[in-house]
Amino acid sequence: MCRLFGLSSTPERTRATFWLLDAPDSLSHQSHRDPDGTGLGYFDADGTPHMHKAPIAAYEDRCFAEEAKEVESTTFLAHVRFASTGDLEVRNTHPFLQDGRLFAHNGVIEGLADLDAELGKDRELVQGDTDSERFFALITRETRAHGGDVAAGIESAARWVARNLPVYALNLVLTTPRELWALRYPDTHQLYVLRRAAGGQHGVRHLDHSGSNDRMRVRSRDLAGTSASVVASERMDDHPRWHLMEPGELFHIGPDLSPTRRVVLPEEPAHRLSLADLRPEAAASQQAAG
């Protein structure tokens, strides 16, 4: 399945190095299904967003994903994609950018014609073909309707999708230069949060996170002396304080690293999809080793 990773060290800018597809160490890696795209989003000191993205459709793209990318930001967003909707093109590769915000999603939403109808003129926000970018457009519209309140926008958009469309999962991470939000819904996929004190559990160590099966690696020496919050699709190290988010829980880290968390979607999706309900390519994307 897709992998999500978000990090906030706000208000401190920190340097981090990302390997979006860590170079394999053995031939056993070749037995796993290759990812369909990788992406990294971050912000300049003036708030300008940046994205490095590539579909894994050629040798050159794999080299891009395996090369170390050292960037500096207050928030970071990384994603490894296994495609369920949309061709292997940059425009379908996460993260997506709208209204200065970055977004990545793990899951499947069906009934896209109904979602397009609900978006109306806001369908123009969508540049690609994915369910994820359409969902982001609905969040953007609802955030605008709530006066820029991102949490309210996420809750309103996710609630509409849960009530009206077939849903497998809506796990997401959304970032701005100073804030990070994450939603886990329903309980289909895991999403973890780590509130990491400076130096980690031992107080002296830099951050060095590595996902399973060589899919993503993140390192930051600056976090030996700076606290941070991390959201990820899996526990990425042996820190004992990784917390599995509740189904329907919306997590937020503000500019002062103060967290809020609340269950905003306590009910099941009205049209919950099982793995057996998905199209073969969508089902494969949700089971892929990753």
Tab-separated table of C-alpha atoms in Angstrom:
chain	number	residue	atom	x	y	z
A	1	MET	CA	0.000	0.000	0.000
A	2	CYS	CA	1.010	3.657	-0.220
A	3	ARG	CA	3.276	5.036	2.482
A	4	LEU	CA	2.692	8.381	4.181
A	5	PHE	CA	5.228	10.356	6.203
A	6	GLY	CA	4.854	13.814	7.722
A	7	LEU	CA	7.181	15.692	10.063
A	8	SER	CA	6.871	19.026	11.861
A	9	SER	CA	9.606	20.761	13.842
A	10	THR	CA	7.768	24.098	13.856
A	11	PRO	CA	8.773	26.774	14.716
A	12	GLU	CA	12.338	25.542	14.112
A	13	ARG	CA	13.615	24.951	10.588
A	14	THR	CA	15.472	21.680	10.403
A	15	ARG	CA	17.482	19.867	7.759
A	16	ALA	CA	16.418	16.366	6.790
A	17	THR	CA	17.638	13.872	4.219
A	18	PHE	CA	15.103	11.693	2.416
A	19	TRP	CA	15.529	8.543	0.384
A	20	LEU	CA	12.077	8.063	-1.108
A	21	LEU	CA	13.023	4.612	-2.344
A	22	ASP	CA	15.989	3.340	-0.369
A	23	ALA	CA	18.462	1.484	-2.583
A	24	PRO	CA	17.959	-2.287	-2.230
A	25	ASP	CA	20.682	-4.324	-0.538
A	26	SER	CA	19.712	-7.733	-1.902
A	27	LEU	CA	18.018	-9.451	-4.796
A	28	SER	CA	15.073	-10.275	-2.532
A	29	HIS	CA	13.878	-6.709	-3.095
A	30	GLN	CA	13.125	-7.625	-6.693
A	31	SER	CA	10.401	-10.017	-5.568
A	32	HIS	CA	8.322	-7.099	-4.257
A	33	ARG	CA	6.035	-5.026	-6.434
A	34	ASP	CA	7.714	-1.783	-7.397
A	35	PRO	CA	6.146	1.501	-6.288
A	36	ASP	CA	4.386	3.643	-8.886
A	37	GLY	CA	5.629	7.028	-7.693
A	38	THR	CA	7.498	8.921	-5.001
A	39	GLY	CA	7.182	12.479	-3.810
A	40	LEU	CA	8.571	14.921	-1.254
A	41	GLY	CA	7.090	18.275	-0.247
A	42	TYR	CA	8.548	21.049	1.929
A	43	PHE	CA	8.583	24.837	2.332
A	44	ASP	CA	11.130	27.643	1.982
A	45	ALA	CA	11.631	30.105	4.831
A	46	ASP	CA	9.218	32.509	3.106
A	47	GLY	CA	6.529	29.806	2.899
A	48	THR	CA	7.017	28.922	-0.759
A	49	PRO	CA	6.082	25.264	-1.278
A	50	HIS	CA	8.310	22.848	-3.188
A	51	MET	CA	7.687	19.351	-4.507
A	52	HIS	CA	10.090	16.712	-5.836
A	53	LYS	CA	8.042	14.026	-7.595
A	54	ALA	CA	8.557	11.180	-10.037
A	55	PRO	CA	6.521	8.227	-11.258
A	56	ILE	CA	8.575	5.030	-11.044
A	57	ALA	CA	8.127	4.241	-14.700
A	58	ALA	CA	11.728	4.268	-15.915
A	59	TYR	CA	15.275	3.643	-14.704
A	60	GLU	CA	15.886	7.390	-14.471
A	61	ASP	CA	12.906	7.777	-12.141
A	62	ARG	CA	14.178	4.989	-9.898
A	63	CYS	CA	17.538	6.769	-9.684
A	64	PHE	CA	15.686	9.958	-8.715
A	65	ALA	CA	13.860	8.133	-5.925
A	66	GLU	CA	17.019	6.465	-4.600
A	67	GLU	CA	19.141	9.622	-4.523
A	68	ALA	CA	19.440	11.399	-1.182
A	69	LYS	CA	17.574	14.702	-1.049
A	70	GLU	CA	18.661	17.059	1.717
A	71	VAL	CA	16.185	19.861	2.298
A	72	GLU	CA	15.364	22.340	5.056
A	73	SER	CA	11.861	23.169	6.270
A	74	THR	CA	9.600	23.419	9.304
A	75	THR	CA	7.286	20.737	7.890
A	76	PHE	CA	7.905	17.868	5.477
A	77	LEU	CA	5.586	15.512	3.591
A	78	ALA	CA	6.734	12.348	1.802
A	79	HIS	CA	4.758	9.694	-0.061
A	80	VAL	CA	5.417	6.390	-1.824
A	81	ARG	CA	2.599	5.590	-4.237
A	82	PHE	CA	1.070	2.315	-5.348
A	83	ALA	CA	-1.393	3.424	-8.006
A	84	SER	CA	-5.091	2.661	-7.690
A	85	THR	CA	-6.437	5.415	-9.990
A	86	GLY	CA	-4.605	7.370	-12.708
A	87	ASP	CA	-1.684	6.712	-15.029
A	88	LEU	CA	1.950	6.715	-13.948
A	89	GLU	CA	2.584	10.399	-14.564
A	90	VAL	CA	3.974	13.257	-12.486
A	91	ARG	CA	0.548	14.910	-12.338
A	92	ASN	CA	-0.830	11.813	-10.574
A	93	THR	CA	2.088	11.541	-8.145
A	94	HIS	CA	1.706	12.733	-4.547
A	95	PRO	CA	1.995	15.190	-2.886
A	96	PHE	CA	-0.462	17.625	-4.455
A	97	LEU	CA	-0.483	21.408	-4.033
A	98	GLN	CA	-3.565	23.624	-3.629
A	99	ASP	CA	-3.887	27.046	-1.967
A	100	GLY	CA	-0.312	26.808	-0.696
A	101	ARG	CA	-0.962	23.514	1.105
A	102	LEU	CA	0.558	20.086	0.436
A	103	PHE	CA	-1.459	16.874	0.599
A	104	ALA	CA	-0.955	13.113	0.301
A	105	HIS	CA	-3.451	10.273	0.696
A	106	ASN	CA	-3.461	6.517	1.211
A	107	GLY	CA	-6.636	4.665	0.300
A	108	VAL	CA	-9.323	4.297	-2.345
A	109	ILE	CA	-12.447	6.369	-3.040
A	110	GLU	CA	-14.889	5.278	-5.720
A	111	GLY	CA	-17.889	7.007	-7.283
A	112	LEU	CA	-15.662	9.664	-8.854
A	113	ALA	CA	-18.395	10.917	-11.198
A	114	ASP	CA	-20.457	11.797	-8.126
A	115	LEU	CA	-17.435	13.473	-6.539
A	116	ASP	CA	-16.846	15.491	-9.716
A	117	ALA	CA	-20.479	16.583	-9.664
A	118	GLU	CA	-20.168	17.671	-6.041
A	119	LEU	CA	-16.996	19.636	-6.816
A	120	GLY	CA	-18.665	21.521	-9.666
A	121	LYS	CA	-16.452	24.427	-10.751
A	122	ASP	CA	-13.888	23.448	-8.101
A	123	ARG	CA	-13.056	20.431	-10.272
A	124	GLU	CA	-10.679	22.938	-11.924
A	125	LEU	CA	-8.387	22.515	-8.904
A	126	VAL	CA	-7.626	18.970	-10.061
A	127	GLN	CA	-4.761	18.602	-12.555
A	128	GLY	CA	-4.605	14.800	-12.707
A	129	ASP	CA	-6.823	11.732	-12.654
A	130	THR	CA	-6.628	10.451	-9.081
A	131	ASP	CA	-9.295	10.048	-6.430
A	132	SER	CA	-6.762	11.547	-3.996
A	133	GLU	CA	-6.445	14.895	-5.758
A	134	ARG	CA	-10.221	15.134	-6.122
A	135	PHE	CA	-10.586	14.517	-2.373
A	136	PHE	CA	-8.000	17.254	-1.762
A	137	ALA	CA	-10.016	19.625	-3.944
A	138	LEU	CA	-13.078	18.950	-1.798
A	139	ILE	CA	-11.023	19.685	1.328
A	140	THR	CA	-9.766	22.915	-0.268
A	141	ARG	CA	-13.305	23.982	-1.152
A	142	GLU	CA	-14.609	23.222	2.328
A	143	THR	CA	-11.640	24.981	3.950
A	144	ARG	CA	-12.448	28.097	1.950
A	145	ALA	CA	-16.106	27.784	2.970
A	146	HIS	CA	-15.038	27.636	6.635
A	147	GLY	CA	-12.932	30.793	6.446
A	148	GLY	CA	-9.591	29.025	6.082
A	149	ASP	CA	-10.119	26.580	8.965
A	150	VAL	CA	-8.280	23.516	7.637
A	151	ALA	CA	-9.486	21.150	10.364
A	152	ALA	CA	-13.089	22.087	9.604
A	153	GLY	CA	-12.406	21.663	5.892
A	154	ILE	CA	-10.971	18.169	6.363
A	155	GLU	CA	-13.824	17.120	8.641
A	156	SER	CA	-16.523	18.458	6.320
A	157	ALA	CA	-15.006	16.931	3.177
A	158	ALA	CA	-14.302	13.555	4.786
A	159	ARG	CA	-17.813	13.443	6.239
A	160	TRP	CA	-19.367	14.106	2.822
A	161	VAL	CA	-17.269	11.374	1.205
A	162	ALA	CA	-18.040	8.917	4.022
A	163	ARG	CA	-21.776	9.507	3.665
A	164	ASN	CA	-22.034	9.587	-0.107
A	165	LEU	CA	-19.286	7.559	-1.797
A	166	PRO	CA	-17.899	4.031	-1.617
A	167	VAL	CA	-14.816	4.241	0.632
A	168	TYR	CA	-11.946	1.887	1.340
A	169	ALA	CA	-9.694	4.326	3.235
A	170	LEU	CA	-9.151	8.083	3.626
A	171	ASN	CA	-5.822	8.251	5.481
A	172	LEU	CA	-4.156	11.595	4.756
A	173	VAL	CA	-1.451	14.055	5.742
A	174	LEU	CA	-1.756	17.779	4.941
A	175	THR	CA	0.900	20.417	5.650
A	176	THR	CA	1.471	24.158	5.555
A	177	PRO	CA	4.703	25.976	6.460
A	178	ARG	CA	3.662	26.033	10.133
A	179	GLU	CA	1.091	23.265	10.647
A	180	LEU	CA	0.396	19.589	10.009
A	181	TRP	CA	-2.869	17.629	9.988
A	182	ALA	CA	-3.424	13.870	9.707
A	183	LEU	CA	-6.619	11.823	9.445
A	184	ARG	CA	-7.048	8.078	9.856
A	185	TYR	CA	-10.369	6.737	8.548
A	186	PRO	CA	-11.740	4.180	9.004
A	187	ASP	CA	-9.594	1.401	10.581
A	188	THR	CA	-8.518	-0.072	7.218
A	189	HIS	CA	-4.903	1.136	7.301
A	190	GLN	CA	-2.707	2.088	10.206
A	191	LEU	CA	-1.435	5.620	10.853
A	192	TYR	CA	0.939	6.369	13.722
A	193	VAL	CA	1.969	9.540	15.552
A	194	LEU	CA	5.205	10.100	17.456
A	195	ARG	CA	5.793	13.136	19.678
A	196	ARG	CA	9.592	13.089	19.697
A	197	ALA	CA	11.550	15.083	22.257
A	198	ALA	CA	14.926	16.515	21.239
A	199	GLY	CA	17.345	13.613	20.933
A	200	GLY	CA	14.641	10.956	20.952
A	201	GLN	CA	14.069	8.492	23.769
A	202	HIS	CA	17.726	8.627	24.830
A	203	GLY	CA	18.006	12.408	24.600
A	204	VAL	CA	21.152	12.440	22.471
A	205	ARG	CA	20.294	10.840	19.141
A	206	HIS	CA	19.495	12.292	15.760
A	207	LEU	CA	16.452	11.026	13.886
A	208	ASP	CA	17.036	8.064	11.586
A	209	HIS	CA	13.781	6.453	10.459
A	210	SER	CA	13.588	3.600	7.986
A	211	GLY	CA	10.393	2.043	6.641
A	212	SER	CA	9.935	-1.620	5.866
A	213	ASN	CA	11.080	-3.215	2.605
A	214	ASP	CA	13.396	-0.332	1.654
A	215	ARG	CA	10.516	1.985	0.773
A	216	MET	CA	11.459	5.185	2.605
A	217	ARG	CA	14.239	6.476	4.840
A	218	VAL	CA	14.507	9.804	6.661
A	219	ARG	CA	17.465	11.184	8.609
A	220	SER	CA	17.854	14.483	10.473
A	221	ARG	CA	20.872	15.343	12.602
A	222	ASP	CA	19.186	18.589	13.646
A	223	LEU	CA	16.608	16.600	15.615
A	224	ALA	CA	19.283	15.587	18.098
A	225	GLY	CA	18.660	19.039	19.550
A	226	THR	CA	15.131	19.889	18.368
A	227	SER	CA	11.767	18.320	19.188
A	228	ALA	CA	9.395	17.201	16.445
A	229	SER	CA	6.166	15.398	15.702
A	230	VAL	CA	6.060	12.588	13.152
A	231	VAL	CA	3.132	10.910	11.385
A	232	ALA	CA	3.767	7.694	9.466
A	233	SER	CA	2.004	4.664	8.020
A	234	GLU	CA	4.132	2.419	10.210
A	235	ARG	CA	6.406	2.581	13.241
A	236	MET	CA	9.727	3.558	11.704
A	237	ASP	CA	12.059	2.972	14.653
A	238	ASP	CA	12.065	1.406	18.127
A	239	HIS	CA	10.850	4.491	20.004
A	240	PRO	CA	8.278	3.240	22.560
A	241	ARG	CA	5.926	6.211	22.190
A	242	TRP	CA	4.581	5.591	18.710
A	243	HIS	CA	0.804	5.970	19.054
A	244	LEU	CA	-1.688	4.328	16.689
A	245	MET	CA	-4.351	6.877	15.774
A	246	GLU	CA	-7.960	5.960	16.451
A	247	PRO	CA	-10.282	5.329	13.489
A	248	GLY	CA	-11.817	8.662	12.544
A	249	GLU	CA	-9.199	10.637	14.495
A	250	LEU	CA	-7.966	14.002	13.228
A	251	PHE	CA	-4.517	14.980	14.544
A	252	HIS	CA	-3.127	18.511	14.350
A	253	ILE	CA	0.209	20.067	15.254
A	254	GLY	CA	0.193	23.848	15.451
A	255	PRO	CA	2.946	26.454	15.118
A	256	ASP	CA	4.158	25.859	18.690
A	257	LEU	CA	4.133	22.036	18.347
A	258	SER	CA	1.060	21.832	20.582
A	259	PRO	CA	-1.042	18.814	19.508
A	260	THR	CA	-4.769	18.409	19.314
A	261	ARG	CA	-6.496	15.155	18.519
A	262	ARG	CA	-10.163	14.274	18.349
A	263	VAL	CA	-12.377	11.709	16.666
A	264	VAL	CA	-14.312	13.626	14.010
A	265	LEU	CA	-15.783	10.611	12.179
A	266	PRO	CA	-17.006	8.114	14.780
A	267	GLU	CA	-19.372	6.408	12.341
A	268	GLU	CA	-18.519	3.812	9.702
A	269	PRO	CA	-18.616	4.821	6.014
A	270	ALA	CA	-22.110	4.454	4.623
A	271	HIS	CA	-20.711	2.444	1.705
A	272	ARG	CA	-17.619	0.756	3.100
A	273	LEU	CA	-15.598	-1.210	0.573
A	274	SER	CA	-13.775	-4.431	1.332
A	275	LEU	CA	-10.666	-5.548	-0.499
A	276	ALA	CA	-12.816	-7.945	-2.512
A	277	ASP	CA	-14.972	-5.040	-3.720
A	278	LEU	CA	-12.065	-3.171	-5.317
A	279	ARG	CA	-11.003	-3.246	-8.941
A	280	PRO	CA	-7.989	-5.594	-9.360
A	281	GLU	CA	-5.488	-2.734	-9.764
A	282	ALA	CA	-6.916	-0.901	-6.749
A	283	ALA	CA	-6.857	-4.047	-4.637
A	284	ALA	CA	-3.229	-4.667	-5.619
A	285	SER	CA	-2.311	-1.105	-4.608
A	286	GLN	CA	-3.709	-1.646	-1.119
A	287	GLN	CA	-1.889	-4.929	-0.546
A	288	ALA	CA	1.501	-4.194	-2.086
A	289	ALA	CA	4.548	-4.783	0.058
A	290	GLY	CA	5.736	-1.457	1.141
